[in-house]
Structure formats: structure tokens, C-alpha cells
CSV table of C-alpha atoms and ligand atoms in Angstrom, one decimal:
chain,number,residue,atom,x,y,z
A,222,MET,CA,0.0,0.0,0.0
A,223,THR,CA,1.7,3.2,-1.1
A,224,ASP,CA,-0.9,5.7,-2.0
A,225,SER,CA,-3.2,7.6,0.3
A,226,ASN,CA,-6.3,6.7,-1.6
A,227,GLU,CA,-5.9,3.0,-0.8
A,228,PHE,CA,-5.0,4.0,2.8
A,229,ARG,CA,-8.3,5.9,3.0
A,230,GLU,CA,-10.2,2.8,1.9
A,231,ARG,CA,-8.3,0.4,4.2
A,232,GLY,CA,-8.4,2.9,7.0
A,233,LYS,CA,-12.2,3.0,6.9
A,234,GLU,CA,-12.3,-0.8,6.8
A,235,MET,CA,-10.0,-1.0,9.8
A,236,VAL,CA,-12.0,1.5,11.8
A,237,ASN,CA,-15.1,-0.5,11.0
A,238,TYR,CA,-13.3,-3.7,12.1
A,239,ILE,CA,-12.2,-2.1,15.3
A,240,ALA,CA,-15.7,-0.8,16.1
A,241,GLY,CA,-17.1,-4.2,15.4
A,242,TYR,CA,-14.5,-5.8,17.6
A,243,ILE,CA,-15.5,-3.6,20.5
A,244,ASP,CA,-19.2,-4.0,19.9
A,245,SER,CA,-19.0,-7.8,19.9
A,246,ILE,CA,-16.1,-8.3,22.3
A,247,GLU,CA,-18.4,-9.9,24.9
A,248,LYS,CA,-18.9,-12.9,22.6
A,249,ARG,CA,-15.2,-13.8,22.6
A,250,PRO,CA,-13.7,-15.8,25.6
A,251,PRO,CA,-11.9,-13.2,27.7
A,252,LEU,CA,-8.9,-15.6,28.2
A,253,ALA,CA,-7.3,-17.0,25.0
A,254,GLN,CA,-8.1,-20.7,24.9
A,255,VAL,CA,-5.0,-21.9,22.9
A,256,GLU,CA,-1.9,-23.9,23.6
A,257,PRO,CA,1.7,-22.7,23.3
A,258,GLY,CA,2.9,-22.8,19.7
A,259,TYR,CA,-0.6,-22.6,18.3
A,260,LEU,CA,0.3,-19.8,15.9
A,261,SER,CA,3.2,-21.4,14.1
A,262,LYS,CA,0.7,-24.0,12.8
A,263,LEU,CA,-1.5,-21.2,11.3
A,264,ILE,CA,1.0,-18.8,9.6
A,265,PRO,CA,4.1,-19.4,7.5
A,266,ASN,CA,7.6,-19.5,9.1
A,267,SER,CA,9.0,-16.8,6.8
A,268,ALA,CA,7.9,-13.5,5.4
A,269,PRO,CA,6.2,-13.2,2.0
A,270,GLN,CA,8.5,-12.4,-0.9
A,271,LYS,CA,5.8,-10.4,-2.6
A,272,PRO,CA,3.0,-8.3,-1.0
A,273,ASP,CA,0.2,-10.2,0.5
A,274,GLN,CA,-3.4,-9.2,-0.2
A,275,TRP,CA,-5.2,-7.1,2.4
A,276,GLU,CA,-8.2,-9.4,2.4
A,277,ASP,CA,-5.9,-12.4,3.2
A,278,ILE,CA,-4.2,-10.5,6.0
A,279,MET,CA,-7.6,-9.6,7.6
A,280,LYS,CA,-8.8,-13.1,7.2
A,281,ASP,CA,-5.7,-14.3,9.2
A,282,VAL,CA,-6.3,-11.6,11.8
A,283,GLU,CA,-9.7,-13.2,12.5
A,284,GLN,CA,-8.6,-16.9,12.0
A,285,ALA,CA,-5.1,-16.9,13.4
A,286,ILE,CA,-4.5,-13.9,15.6
A,287,MET,CA,-7.9,-13.4,17.4
A,288,PRO,CA,-8.1,-16.9,18.9
A,289,GLY,CA,-4.8,-16.2,20.6
A,290,VAL,CA,-5.8,-12.9,22.0
A,291,THR,CA,-6.8,-12.4,25.6
A,292,HIS,CA,-9.4,-9.7,25.5
A,293,TRP,CA,-8.5,-7.2,28.2
A,294,ASP,CA,-11.3,-4.9,27.2
A,295,SER,CA,-14.0,-7.6,27.6
A,296,PRO,CA,-16.6,-6.9,30.3
A,297,ASN,CA,-15.9,-10.4,31.5
A,298,PHE,CA,-12.2,-9.8,32.0
A,299,HIS,CA,-11.5,-9.4,35.8
A,300,ALA,CA,-7.8,-10.2,36.0
A,301,TYR,CA,-4.7,-8.1,37.0
A,302,TYR,CA,-5.7,-4.5,37.0
A,303,PRO,CA,-7.5,-2.7,34.1
A,304,THR,CA,-5.8,-1.6,31.0
A,305,GLY,CA,-7.2,1.6,29.6
A,306,ASN,CA,-9.0,1.6,26.3
A,307,SER,CA,-11.2,4.2,24.7
A,308,PHE,CA,-12.0,5.6,21.3
A,309,PRO,CA,-10.6,9.1,22.0
A,310,SER,CA,-7.3,7.4,23.1
A,311,ILE,CA,-7.2,5.2,20.0
A,312,LEU,CA,-7.8,8.3,17.8
A,313,GLY,CA,-5.1,10.3,19.5
A,314,ASP,CA,-2.7,7.4,19.1
A,315,MET,CA,-3.5,7.1,15.4
A,316,LEU,CA,-2.5,10.7,15.0
A,317,SER,CA,0.7,10.1,17.0
A,318,ASP,CA,1.5,7.2,14.7
A,319,VAL,CA,1.1,9.2,11.6
A,320,ILE,CA,3.1,12.2,12.9
A,321,GLY,CA,5.7,9.6,13.9
A,322,CYS,CA,8.1,12.1,15.5
A,323,ILE,CA,10.7,11.1,18.0
A,324,GLY,CA,10.5,13.9,20.6
A,325,PHE,CA,13.8,13.3,22.5
A,326,THR,CA,14.6,17.0,22.4
A,327,TRP,CA,12.4,20.1,22.2
A,328,ILE,CA,13.7,20.9,18.7
A,329,ALA,CA,13.0,17.3,17.5
A,330,SER,CA,9.3,18.2,17.8
A,331,PRO,CA,8.4,21.2,19.9
A,332,ALA,CA,4.7,20.3,20.2
A,333,CYS,CA,5.6,16.8,21.4
A,334,THR,CA,7.5,18.3,24.4
A,335,GLU,CA,5.2,21.2,25.1
A,336,LEU,CA,1.9,19.3,25.0
A,337,GLU,CA,3.4,16.7,27.3
A,338,THR,CA,4.4,19.4,29.8
A,339,ILE,CA,1.0,21.0,29.6
A,340,VAL,CA,-1.1,17.8,30.0
A,341,MET,CA,1.1,16.6,32.8
A,342,ASP,CA,0.2,19.8,34.6
A,343,TRP,CA,-3.5,19.3,33.8
A,344,LEU,CA,-3.2,15.7,35.1
A,345,GLY,CA,-1.3,16.8,38.2
A,346,LYS,CA,-4.0,19.3,39.1
A,347,MET,CA,-6.7,16.7,38.4
A,348,VAL,CA,-5.3,14.2,41.0
A,349,GLY,CA,-4.7,16.9,43.5
A,350,LEU,CA,-0.9,16.8,43.5
A,351,PRO,CA,0.8,19.6,45.6
A,352,ASP,CA,1.8,22.6,43.4
A,353,GLU,CA,5.5,21.8,43.8
A,354,PHE,CA,5.1,18.9,41.3
A,355,LEU,CA,3.8,21.1,38.5
A,356,ASP,CA,5.8,22.8,35.8
A,357,GLU,CA,3.8,26.0,36.3
A,358,GLY,CA,3.8,25.5,40.1
A,359,VAL,CA,5.8,27.3,42.8
A,360,GLY,CA,8.9,25.1,42.8
A,361,LYS,CA,11.2,23.3,40.4
A,362,GLY,CA,8.9,20.3,39.6
A,363,GLY,CA,7.5,18.9,36.5
A,364,GLY,CA,6.0,15.8,34.9
A,365,VAL,CA,7.0,13.4,32.2
A,366,ILE,CA,5.3,10.5,30.5
A,367,GLN,CA,7.1,7.2,30.9
A,368,GLY,CA,6.1,3.9,29.3
A,369,THR,CA,5.4,2.0,32.5
A,370,ALA,CA,5.3,2.3,36.3
A,371,SER,CA,8.3,0.0,36.3
A,372,GLU,CA,10.3,2.5,34.4
A,373,SER,CA,9.0,5.3,36.6
A,374,THR,CA,10.3,3.5,39.7
A,375,LEU,CA,13.6,2.7,38.1
A,376,VAL,CA,14.1,6.2,36.9
A,377,SER,CA,13.3,7.6,40.4
A,378,LEU,CA,15.6,5.1,42.1
A,379,LEU,CA,18.5,5.9,39.8
A,380,ALA,CA,17.9,9.6,40.2
A,381,ALA,CA,17.8,9.2,44.0
A,382,LYS,CA,21.0,7.1,43.9
A,383,MET,CA,22.9,9.7,41.9
A,384,LYS,CA,21.7,12.5,44.0
A,385,ARG,CA,22.7,10.8,47.2
A,386,ILE,CA,26.1,9.8,45.9
A,387,ARG,CA,26.8,13.4,44.9
A,388,GLN,CA,25.7,14.6,48.4
A,389,VAL,CA,28.0,12.1,50.1
A,390,LEU,CA,31.0,13.0,47.9
A,391,GLU,CA,30.4,16.7,48.5
A,392,GLU,CA,30.3,16.2,52.2
A,393,ASP,CA,33.4,14.0,52.3
A,394,PRO,CA,36.0,16.1,54.1
A,395,ASP,CA,39.0,14.3,52.6
A,396,LYS,CA,37.7,14.3,49.0
A,397,ASN,CA,39.3,11.0,48.4
A,398,LYS,CA,36.2,8.9,47.8
A,399,ASP,CA,34.5,8.2,44.5
A,400,GLU,CA,31.0,7.0,43.7
A,401,TYR,CA,32.1,3.3,43.8
A,402,ASP,CA,33.0,3.8,47.5
A,403,VAL,CA,29.5,5.1,48.2
A,404,LEU,CA,27.4,2.7,46.1
A,405,PRO,CA,27.8,-0.4,48.3
A,406,LYS,CA,26.7,1.5,51.3
A,407,LEU,CA,23.4,2.7,49.9
A,408,VAL,CA,20.2,1.0,51.0
A,409,ALA,CA,16.6,1.4,49.8
A,410,TYR,CA,13.3,0.2,51.4
A,411,THR,CA,10.0,-1.0,50.3
A,412,SER,CA,7.3,-3.2,51.7
A,413,ASP,CA,6.5,-6.9,51.2
A,414,GLN,CA,3.4,-5.8,49.3
A,415,ALA,CA,5.3,-3.7,46.7
A,416,HIS,CA,5.0,-4.6,43.1
A,417,SER,CA,7.8,-6.9,41.8
A,418,SER,CA,9.0,-4.1,39.5
A,419,VAL,CA,10.4,-2.3,42.6
A,420,GLU,CA,12.6,-5.3,43.5
A,421,ARG,CA,13.6,-5.4,39.8
A,422,ALA,CA,14.5,-1.7,39.8
A,423,ALA,CA,16.9,-2.4,42.6
A,424,LEU,CA,18.4,-5.4,40.8
A,425,ILE,CA,18.9,-3.3,37.6
A,426,GLY,CA,20.3,-0.4,39.6
A,427,SER,CA,22.6,-2.7,41.7
A,428,ILE,CA,21.0,-1.4,44.9
A,429,ARG,CA,20.5,-3.2,48.1
A,430,MET,CA,16.8,-3.1,48.7
A,431,ARG,CA,15.0,-4.3,51.9
A,432,SER,CA,11.5,-5.6,51.7
A,433,LEU,CA,9.9,-4.6,55.1
A,434,PRO,CA,6.9,-6.2,56.7
A,435,SER,CA,3.6,-4.5,56.2
A,436,ASP,CA,1.0,-4.3,58.9
A,437,ASP,CA,-2.3,-6.3,59.4
A,438,GLU,CA,-4.0,-4.1,56.7
A,439,ASN,CA,-1.0,-4.8,54.4
A,440,ALA,CA,0.2,-1.2,54.7
A,441,PHE,CA,3.8,-0.1,55.0
A,442,ARG,CA,4.1,1.9,58.2
A,443,GLY,CA,6.6,4.2,59.8
A,444,GLU,CA,7.5,1.8,62.6
A,445,ALA,CA,8.9,-0.8,60.3
A,446,LEU,CA,10.8,1.8,58.3
A,447,GLN,CA,12.2,3.5,61.4
A,448,LYS,CA,13.5,0.2,62.8
A,449,ALA,CA,15.2,-0.8,59.5
A,450,ILE,CA,16.9,2.6,59.2
A,451,ALA,CA,18.2,2.4,62.7
A,452,GLU,CA,19.6,-1.1,62.1
A,453,ASP,CA,21.2,-0.1,58.8
A,454,LYS,CA,22.7,3.1,60.1
A,455,ALA,CA,24.3,1.1,62.9
A,456,LYS,CA,26.0,-1.0,60.2
A,457,GLY,CA,27.3,2.1,58.5
A,458,LEU,CA,24.9,2.0,55.6
A,459,ILE,CA,23.2,5.0,54.0
A,460,PRO,CA,19.4,4.9,53.7
A,461,PHE,CA,18.5,6.9,50.6
A,462,PHE,CA,15.3,5.7,49.0
A,463,VAL,CA,11.8,4.5,49.9
A,464,CYS,CA,9.2,3.2,47.5
A,465,ALA,CA,5.7,3.4,49.0
A,466,THR,CA,2.6,2.1,47.3
A,467,LEU,CA,-0.9,3.5,47.0
A,468,GLY,CA,-3.0,0.6,45.8
A,469,THR,CA,-0.9,-2.5,46.1
A,470,THR,CA,-1.1,-5.1,43.3
A,471,GLY,CA,-2.1,-8.0,45.6
A,472,CYS,CA,-5.0,-6.5,47.5
A,473,CYS,CA,-5.1,-2.7,46.8
A,474,ALA,CA,-3.7,-1.6,50.2
A,475,PHE,CA,-2.5,1.9,50.9
A,476,ASP,CA,0.8,2.7,52.6
A,477,ASN,CA,0.9,5.4,55.3
A,478,LEU,CA,2.6,8.2,53.4
A,479,THR,CA,2.4,10.6,56.4
A,480,GLU,CA,4.3,8.2,58.7
A,481,LEU,CA,6.8,7.2,56.0
A,482,GLY,CA,7.2,10.7,54.7
A,483,GLU,CA,8.0,12.3,58.1
A,484,ILE,CA,10.8,9.8,58.5
A,485,CYS,CA,12.1,10.3,55.0
A,486,GLU,CA,12.1,14.0,55.4
A,487,LYS,CA,14.1,13.7,58.7
A,488,GLU,CA,16.5,11.2,57.2
A,489,ASN,CA,17.0,12.9,53.8
A,490,ILE,CA,15.5,9.9,52.0
A,491,TRP,CA,13.8,10.2,48.6
A,492,MET,CA,10.3,8.9,48.8
A,493,HIS,CA,8.8,7.6,45.6
A,494,VAL,CA,5.1,6.8,45.5
A,495,ASP,CA,3.9,4.1,43.2
A,496,ALA,CA,0.2,4.6,42.6
A,497,ALA,CA,0.1,2.7,39.3
A,498,TYR,CA,-3.5,1.6,39.5
A,499,ALA,CA,-5.0,3.7,42.3
A,500,GLY,CA,-3.7,7.1,41.1
A,501,THR,CA,-6.6,7.6,38.7
A,502,ALA,CA,-9.1,7.4,41.6
A,503,PHE,CA,-7.6,10.7,43.0
A,504,ILE,CA,-9.4,12.6,40.3
A,505,CYS,CA,-12.4,12.1,42.6
A,506,PRO,CA,-12.0,14.2,45.7
A,507,GLU,CA,-13.6,11.6,47.9
A,508,PHE,CA,-10.7,9.2,47.4
A,509,ARG,CA,-7.9,11.7,48.1
A,510,TYR,CA,-7.8,10.8,51.7
A,511,LEU,CA,-5.9,7.7,50.5
A,512,MET,CA,-3.0,9.9,49.4
A,513,LYS,CA,-2.7,11.8,52.7
A,514,GLY,CA,0.9,12.7,53.2
A,515,ILE,CA,1.7,13.1,49.5
A,516,GLN,CA,3.4,16.4,50.3
A,517,TYR,CA,6.4,14.3,51.5
A,518,ALA,CA,6.8,12.5,48.2
A,519,THR,CA,9.9,13.3,46.1
A,520,SER,CA,8.4,11.6,43.1
A,521,PHE,CA,4.9,10.3,42.3
A,522,ASN,CA,3.7,8.0,39.6
A,523,PHE,CA,0.4,6.6,38.3
A,524,ASN,CA,-0.7,4.9,35.1
A,525,PRO,CA,-3.4,6.7,33.1
A,526,HIS,CA,-3.1,3.5,31.0
A,527,LYS,CA,-4.8,1.6,33.9
A,528,MET,CA,-8.0,3.1,35.1
A,529,MET,CA,-8.1,6.4,33.2
A,530,ARG,CA,-9.2,5.1,29.8
A,531,VAL,CA,-5.8,5.9,28.1
A,532,ASN,CA,-4.4,3.0,26.0
A,533,PHE,CA,-1.1,1.5,26.9
A,534,ASP,CA,1.5,3.0,27.3
A,535,CYS,CA,1.1,6.1,29.4
A,536,SER,CA,2.7,6.2,32.8
A,537,ALA,CA,2.7,9.7,34.5
A,538,LEU,CA,5.7,10.5,36.6
A,539,TRP,CA,6.2,13.8,38.5
A,540,VAL,CA,9.3,15.0,40.5
A,541,LYS,CA,9.5,17.9,42.8
A,542,ASP,CA,12.8,19.0,41.5
A,543,GLU,CA,13.5,18.2,37.8
A,544,ALA,CA,17.2,18.8,38.3
A,545,ASP,CA,17.4,15.6,40.3
A,546,ILE,CA,16.3,13.6,37.3
A,547,VAL,CA,18.0,15.6,34.6
A,548,HIS,CA,21.4,15.5,36.3
A,549,ALA,CA,21.2,11.8,37.0
A,550,PHE,CA,21.0,10.9,33.3
A,551,HIS,CA,22.8,13.7,31.6
A,552,VAL,CA,25.0,12.9,28.6
A,553,ASP,CA,25.3,15.4,25.8
A,554,PRO,CA,26.3,14.0,22.4
A,555,PHE,CA,27.0,16.6,19.7
A,556,TYR,CA,24.3,15.7,17.3
A,557,LEU,CA,21.5,16.3,19.8
A,558,LYS,CA,22.6,19.8,20.7
A,559,HIS,CA,20.3,22.7,19.7
A,560,LYS,CA,20.1,26.4,20.1
A,561,HIS,CA,17.4,26.4,22.8
A,562,GLN,CA,19.2,23.8,24.9
A,563,GLY,CA,19.1,24.6,28.6
A,564,VAL,CA,16.2,26.9,28.3
A,565,VAL,CA,13.6,24.4,27.2
A,566,LYS,CA,12.8,20.8,28.4
A,567,ASP,CA,14.6,18.0,26.6
A,568,TYR,CA,12.8,15.0,27.8
A,569,ARG,CA,15.6,12.7,26.7
A,570,HIS,CA,17.2,13.5,30.1
A,571,TRP,CA,14.1,12.3,32.0
A,572,GLN,CA,14.0,8.7,30.8
A,573,ILE,CA,16.1,5.6,30.0
A,574,PRO,CA,15.7,5.4,26.2
A,575,LEU,CA,16.5,8.2,23.8
A,576,GLY,CA,13.5,7.9,21.5
A,577,ARG,CA,10.0,8.7,22.7
A,578,ARG,CA,6.6,8.7,21.1
A,579,PHE,CA,4.1,11.5,21.1
A,580,ARG,CA,2.2,9.9,23.9
A,581,SER,CA,0.6,13.1,25.3
A,582,LEU,CA,-1.7,13.2,22.2
A,583,LYS,CA,-3.8,10.3,23.3
A,584,LEU,CA,-3.9,11.6,26.9
A,585,TRP,CA,-4.9,15.0,25.6
A,586,PHE,CA,-7.7,13.5,23.5
A,587,VAL,CA,-9.0,11.5,26.4
A,588,LEU,CA,-8.9,14.5,28.8
A,589,ARG,CA,-10.7,16.7,26.2
A,590,MET,CA,-13.2,14.2,24.9
A,591,PHE,CA,-14.3,12.9,28.3
A,592,GLY,CA,-13.7,15.9,30.5
A,593,ILE,CA,-12.9,15.4,34.2
A,594,GLU,CA,-16.5,14.7,35.1
A,595,ARG,CA,-16.9,11.7,32.8
A,596,LEU,CA,-13.7,10.3,34.0
A,597,GLN,CA,-14.8,10.7,37.6
A,598,ASP,CA,-18.1,9.0,36.7
A,599,HIS,CA,-16.0,6.1,35.3
A,600,VAL,CA,-14.0,5.7,38.5
A,601,ARG,CA,-17.0,5.9,40.7
A,602,LYS,CA,-18.8,3.3,38.6
A,603,GLN,CA,-15.9,0.9,38.8
A,604,VAL,CA,-15.7,1.2,42.6
A,605,GLN,CA,-19.5,0.8,42.9
A,606,LEU,CA,-19.4,-2.4,40.8
A,607,ALA,CA,-16.7,-3.8,43.0
A,608,HIS,CA,-18.9,-3.2,46.1
A,609,GLU,CA,-21.7,-5.0,44.3
A,610,PHE,CA,-19.5,-7.9,43.8
A,611,GLU,CA,-18.4,-7.7,47.5
A,612,LYS,CA,-22.0,-7.9,48.6
A,613,LEU,CA,-22.5,-11.1,46.5
A,614,VAL,CA,-19.4,-12.7,48.0
A,615,LEU,CA,-20.7,-11.8,51.5
A,616,SER,CA,-24.0,-13.4,50.8
A,617,ASP,CA,-22.4,-16.8,50.4
A,618,SER,CA,-21.1,-18.2,53.7
A,619,ARG,CA,-18.6,-20.5,51.8
A,620,PHE,CA,-16.5,-17.4,50.9
A,621,GLU,CA,-14.8,-14.7,52.8
A,622,ILE,CA,-13.5,-11.2,51.8
A,623,VAL,CA,-9.7,-11.1,52.4
A,624,SER,CA,-9.1,-7.4,52.6
A,625,ARG,CA,-11.0,-4.2,52.7
A,626,VAL,CA,-12.6,-3.2,49.3
A,627,ILE,CA,-11.5,0.3,48.6
A,628,LEU,CA,-11.4,0.7,44.8
A,629,GLY,CA,-12.2,-1.7,42.0
A,630,LEU,CA,-10.5,-4.9,43.4
A,631,VAL,CA,-12.2,-7.5,45.6
A,632,SER,CA,-9.9,-10.0,47.2
A,633,PHE,CA,-11.8,-13.1,48.4
A,634,ARG,CA,-11.5,-16.8,48.8
A,635,LEU,CA,-13.3,-20.0,49.7
A,636,LYS,CA,-12.9,-20.6,53.5
A,637,VAL,CA,-11.0,-23.8,52.7
A,638,SER,CA,-7.5,-24.8,51.7
A,639,ASP,CA,-5.4,-22.9,49.2
A,640,GLU,CA,-5.5,-26.0,47.0
A,641,GLN,CA,-9.3,-25.9,46.8
A,642,ASN,CA,-9.1,-22.2,45.9
A,643,GLU,CA,-6.5,-23.0,43.2
A,644,LYS,CA,-8.8,-25.6,41.8
A,645,LEU,CA,-11.7,-23.1,41.7
A,646,LEU,CA,-9.5,-20.5,39.9
A,647,LYS,CA,-8.5,-23.1,37.3
A,648,ALA,CA,-12.1,-24.1,36.7
A,649,ILE,CA,-13.0,-20.4,36.3
A,650,ASN,CA,-10.4,-19.8,33.7
A,651,ASP,CA,-11.0,-23.1,31.9
A,652,SER,CA,-14.6,-22.2,31.6
A,653,GLY,CA,-13.7,-19.5,29.1
A,654,LYS,CA,-16.6,-17.3,30.5
A,655,ILE,CA,-14.6,-15.0,32.8
A,656,HIS,CA,-11.0,-14.4,33.5
A,657,MET,CA,-9.4,-13.8,36.9
A,658,VAL,CA,-5.9,-14.2,38.5
A,659,ALA,CA,-4.8,-15.0,42.0
A,660,ALA,CA,-2.5,-13.4,44.5
A,661,ASN,CA,-0.4,-14.7,47.3
A,662,LEU,CA,-1.1,-12.6,50.3
A,663,LYS,CA,1.4,-13.3,53.1
A,664,GLY,CA,1.5,-16.9,52.2
A,665,GLN,CA,-2.3,-17.3,51.5
A,666,PHE,CA,-3.8,-17.9,48.1
A,667,GLN,CA,-6.5,-15.4,47.3
A,668,LEU,CA,-8.8,-14.8,44.3
A,669,ARG,CA,-8.7,-11.3,42.8
A,670,PHE,CA,-11.8,-10.0,41.1
A,671,VAL,CA,-11.2,-6.7,39.4
A,672,ILE,CA,-13.6,-4.4,37.6
A,673,CYS,CA,-11.5,-3.8,34.5
A,674,SER,CA,-13.4,-2.9,31.3
A,675,ALA,CA,-15.4,0.4,31.0
A,676,SER,CA,-18.1,-1.8,29.5
A,677,THR,CA,-18.5,-3.9,32.6
A,678,GLU,CA,-22.1,-3.5,34.0
A,679,LEU,CA,-23.9,-4.9,37.0
A,680,LYS,CA,-25.2,-7.8,34.8
A,681,HIS,CA,-21.6,-8.8,34.1
A,682,VAL,CA,-20.7,-8.7,37.8
A,683,GLN,CA,-23.8,-10.9,38.5
A,684,PHE,CA,-22.9,-13.2,35.6
A,685,ALA,CA,-19.3,-13.6,37.0
A,686,TRP,CA,-20.7,-14.4,40.4
A,687,GLU,CA,-23.1,-17.0,38.9
A,688,VAL,CA,-20.1,-18.6,37.1
A,689,ILE,CA,-18.0,-18.7,40.4
A,690,GLN,CA,-20.9,-20.1,42.5
A,691,GLY,CA,-21.8,-22.7,39.8
A,692,LEU,CA,-18.2,-23.9,39.6
A,693,THR,CA,-18.0,-24.0,43.4
A,694,ASP,CA,-21.1,-26.1,43.5
A,695,SER,CA,-19.6,-28.5,40.9
A,696,LEU,CA,-16.4,-28.7,42.9
A,697,GLU,CA,-18.4,-29.5,46.0
A,698,ASN,CA,-20.4,-32.2,44.2
A,699,LYS,CA,-17.2,-33.7,42.8
A,700,GLU,CA,-15.1,-33.6,46.0
A,701,GLY,CA,-17.6,-33.4,48.8
A,702,SER,CA,-18.7,-30.2,50.6
A,703,VAL,CA,-16.0,-27.5,50.4
A,704,HIS,CA,-16.9,-26.8,54.0
A,705,ASN,CA,-15.9,-30.3,54.9
A,706,LEU,CA,-12.8,-30.6,52.9
A,707,ASN,CA,-10.5,-29.1,55.4
A,708,GLY,CA,-12.7,-29.1,58.4
A,709,ALA,CA,-13.6,-25.5,58.0
A,710,ASN,CA,-17.1,-24.9,59.4
A,711,SER,CA,-18.3,-21.4,58.8
B,2177,PLP,C1,1.3,-1.1,42.2
B,2177,PLP,C2,1.8,-1.5,40.8
B,2177,PLP,N1,3.0,-1.0,40.5
B,2177,PLP,C3,3.6,-1.3,39.3
B,2177,PLP,C4,2.9,-2.0,38.4
B,2177,PLP,C5,3.6,-2.3,37.1
B,2177,PLP,O1,3.0,-1.5,36.1
B,2177,PLP,P1,3.7,-1.3,34.7
B,2177,PLP,O2,3.3,-2.5,33.8
B,2177,PLP,O3,3.2,0.0,34.2
B,2177,PLP,O4,5.2,-1.3,34.9
B,2177,PLP,C6,1.7,-2.6,38.7
B,2177,PLP,C7,1.0,-3.4,37.7
B,2177,PLP,O5,-0.2,-3.7,37.9
B,2177,PLP,C8,1.1,-2.3,40.0
B,2177,PLP,O6,-0.1,-2.7,40.3
């Protein structure tokens, strides 16, 4: 396809296909029902020598690709956390694709940089971030769009590491140390409920990271942090970084930012806040109590590509002092220099790769085409539906709710062995009717039911519960009462 007329034709067909896909997504099994290696049996093992026909490609999309797709936007998909999807976002991303700029410096595409700075300020205000995080705010802060929360944590950790090393070297009276003397002494902290990407960031950054115990509500508290810092300082280590979580992956628990933050402030520790999923909820003022203590954060991240209807990838990261991040990753090759350098933002200094997409376009489209109010409605509906599911779970004495339902996640389990719960989950996913995943919460297997798609309605929640109850009945019939299996009696 080389001319724009053919693109117009095919483009219309593709938009039609996409709209049809969304309209009928409910008919497809939410979890792909294929075995590993299925695709190599359906498509050739080398690329075509001559162009393939469009019709043949689209036939293969339906016959070969779609059976192997897990449909994250299905109203019956209740696994992980949501991935954003919406028509405004898709349209914005189409435009980004066609512009195709790589906005690593301001001059490489000024609109790419400037729109990002503006929408990050819009977003920061929407979620109630302190002014210091905003580009237009009182301080030296600003926001950047990263690909993922994992990258945001890594970037924050690496920036904190460089900042602390510089400080230690500056304070060294003899001036005979270098960074490699300091590095082995640095220590970072997170909780046993933090996402695996936090541990991974430490591995990549060659940083000693301690995973500290969370409390009975799965929150990271000041006491645990204070104790660890005292132990480490006694060993001559240098505490420098804390990663707190708002909305943990396992059960959507919220760390106590006030307690952690007060300690971090006193100890000169960078506090990064990972609110990958929950951050979107803060656009609703009634959920902002969950981010109490945010003024202590050095950096804050959430993923509009989770609950905010923006398609992957779009992870929003703010820092209170952009110099911390820019200095940490600063290299200056000749070919990237430009005449406005130093006066404008060059986002290449804010991230790990050089290249970057025009991701702010899809975010801008979403913010403008929904407006804050419709996004707030979306969050409230997701939370409301989770509470509906919670009521259904509570109505059946064979089940228990494992942790408090705060946003769109319900953690629950059968009041029997982990093994029985695992069997139930397998049966749920084998059914092809709904899709869920499990979590291991302090050694206990729990089922996670998440409201994911924007098209999930009460009827889907009720349907999911019927599936879960029906499969529980079948398990009981096959293996005897689930109540009796392990002697559980309530
Ligand atoms: C709390 C938390 N942090 C980080 C992540 C990782 O997100 P990403 O895929 O954007 O790296 C997740 C994923 O669900 C999460 O729940």
C-alpha cells in the first residue's frame, strides 16, 4: 500500500473492524483458549516475498490472531488491573503514529514536548498533587510520560542514587572517595506488598533493597521503616530511597505516606510513590484521603493506562525537582545539541531510552473528549461495581473477603484450603466465561476479582458471580462439601 487513496479505503475498513470488535467483544472468551505454539501452525515461518493481499491478512487476523488474543477490554475480564481503552485514546494514538516524530529534544518536535508538559500539569491538578510537582507551580517540579510504572520506579531510584552519591561526595572532608566507594553503602526500602517491579528496579540499579513487613492491613508503616533505618545506620549503611505504594497489586492496600514521609524528610530519603493503579481514583476528591501525606513525596507516579481510559502505554511521573532527574541521566552528544538547549525541556534527560513517542496526544484527546467529570463517573462506577461484587461474596457463607474493598478490586477466597481455591480458579479460567488471576497474600492464596473494562455493567458482575458459584457447586459435588474438605465450618 503506497498511495493515500488506498490507505483511506483500508483505514475505513480497519476503523469498521475495530468498532465491530469492541461491539462484539463480549462474545469472545476473555482468556485465549490456545496452547503454546498454536500460531506457528497457522501462519508461514518466513515473510512473504511479494506483498500479501489485504483481504488475506484480515482473514488471518480473525482466524489466526484473534483466537490467541486475551481480550483485556471484555466486560468479563477481571484479571490483573485494568488496561485503559477508549475511542478518544485510539484516535489520539493514530495521530501520534502518523506524525511519527521522536521527541527526544524540544527541537526534535516542539509540540511533542510542550503538549506533554501542559497535559502533565492538567493531570497533576486533576489528581490533587501539591503545586511543587507542577511545571507551572511554585517550585522546580514537573512531569513526564514514561512507558510504565516499572520505568518510573527505576528512573526515580536511579535519580535518587545519583543525588545521594553526589551529596555524600560533596560532604566528604578528605575528598578521596568516588561513587564506587559510596554505592555499596546505599540502602533502599519498600514493603513486602510492593510490586515486583520495585525489586527489579533495585536489581537493575545494583542497589541493596530491603522488603519490610507490612501491617495487618497490608500497609507499609513508619515503625517498620524506622526500625530498619536504625539497624542499617548502625551498620554504617546509608538509607536513601523508599518506595511506597498506593493501591498494592495484591489487595489494593495503601501505605501510610504521612508516617513514612515524616521519617524520609528527617533522614534525607527520597520517597517515591507508586500509585500505578489507584492514582486515577484521586481525580475524585472523595478518594484523596488515600494519598494523605503526598506532600512528603519526592516523586509520584500513576498509570493513566490503567483506570483512566488511556491506551497502553502512558505512565505519568512527577518529580518535585526536575534537576534531580535531569542531572542523573545527563549525557550530551554533539548531534543532539540545539540552540534552545538549557532553556527548554529536553525529555531525553528524563528517561532511559533516547527515543520517545508523542504519547501526550492520546492523553490530551482523552482529557478533552471525556472531560474530568466523565472520567470521575467512570472511576465511581468501577468502585461501585466492586462493592456490588463484594455484597455477592458476603451473601455466600462459603466465601470470605480477604481485605477491605477500597477501589475496584475484591480479594476473596473460599474458606477452605489454598489447594481448593486454586482448583476453583483453574475451573473459572478453563470455563472461558470470565478471567481472573490470584495473588499470594502473606502466604495465603486469594482470588482477585477486578472491575476492568469500562463496558462492565452490573449484569456482568452478576454473571461472574453465577459462574463462580456454579463452579464452586460443581467442585463440591465432585469432591464433597467445600466446607468439609479441610474441616472449615463457617
Ligand atoms: C502497584 C503497581 N506498581 C507497578 C505495576 C507495574 O506496572 P507497569 O506495567 O506499568 O510497569 C503494577 C501493575 O499492575 C502495579 O499494580
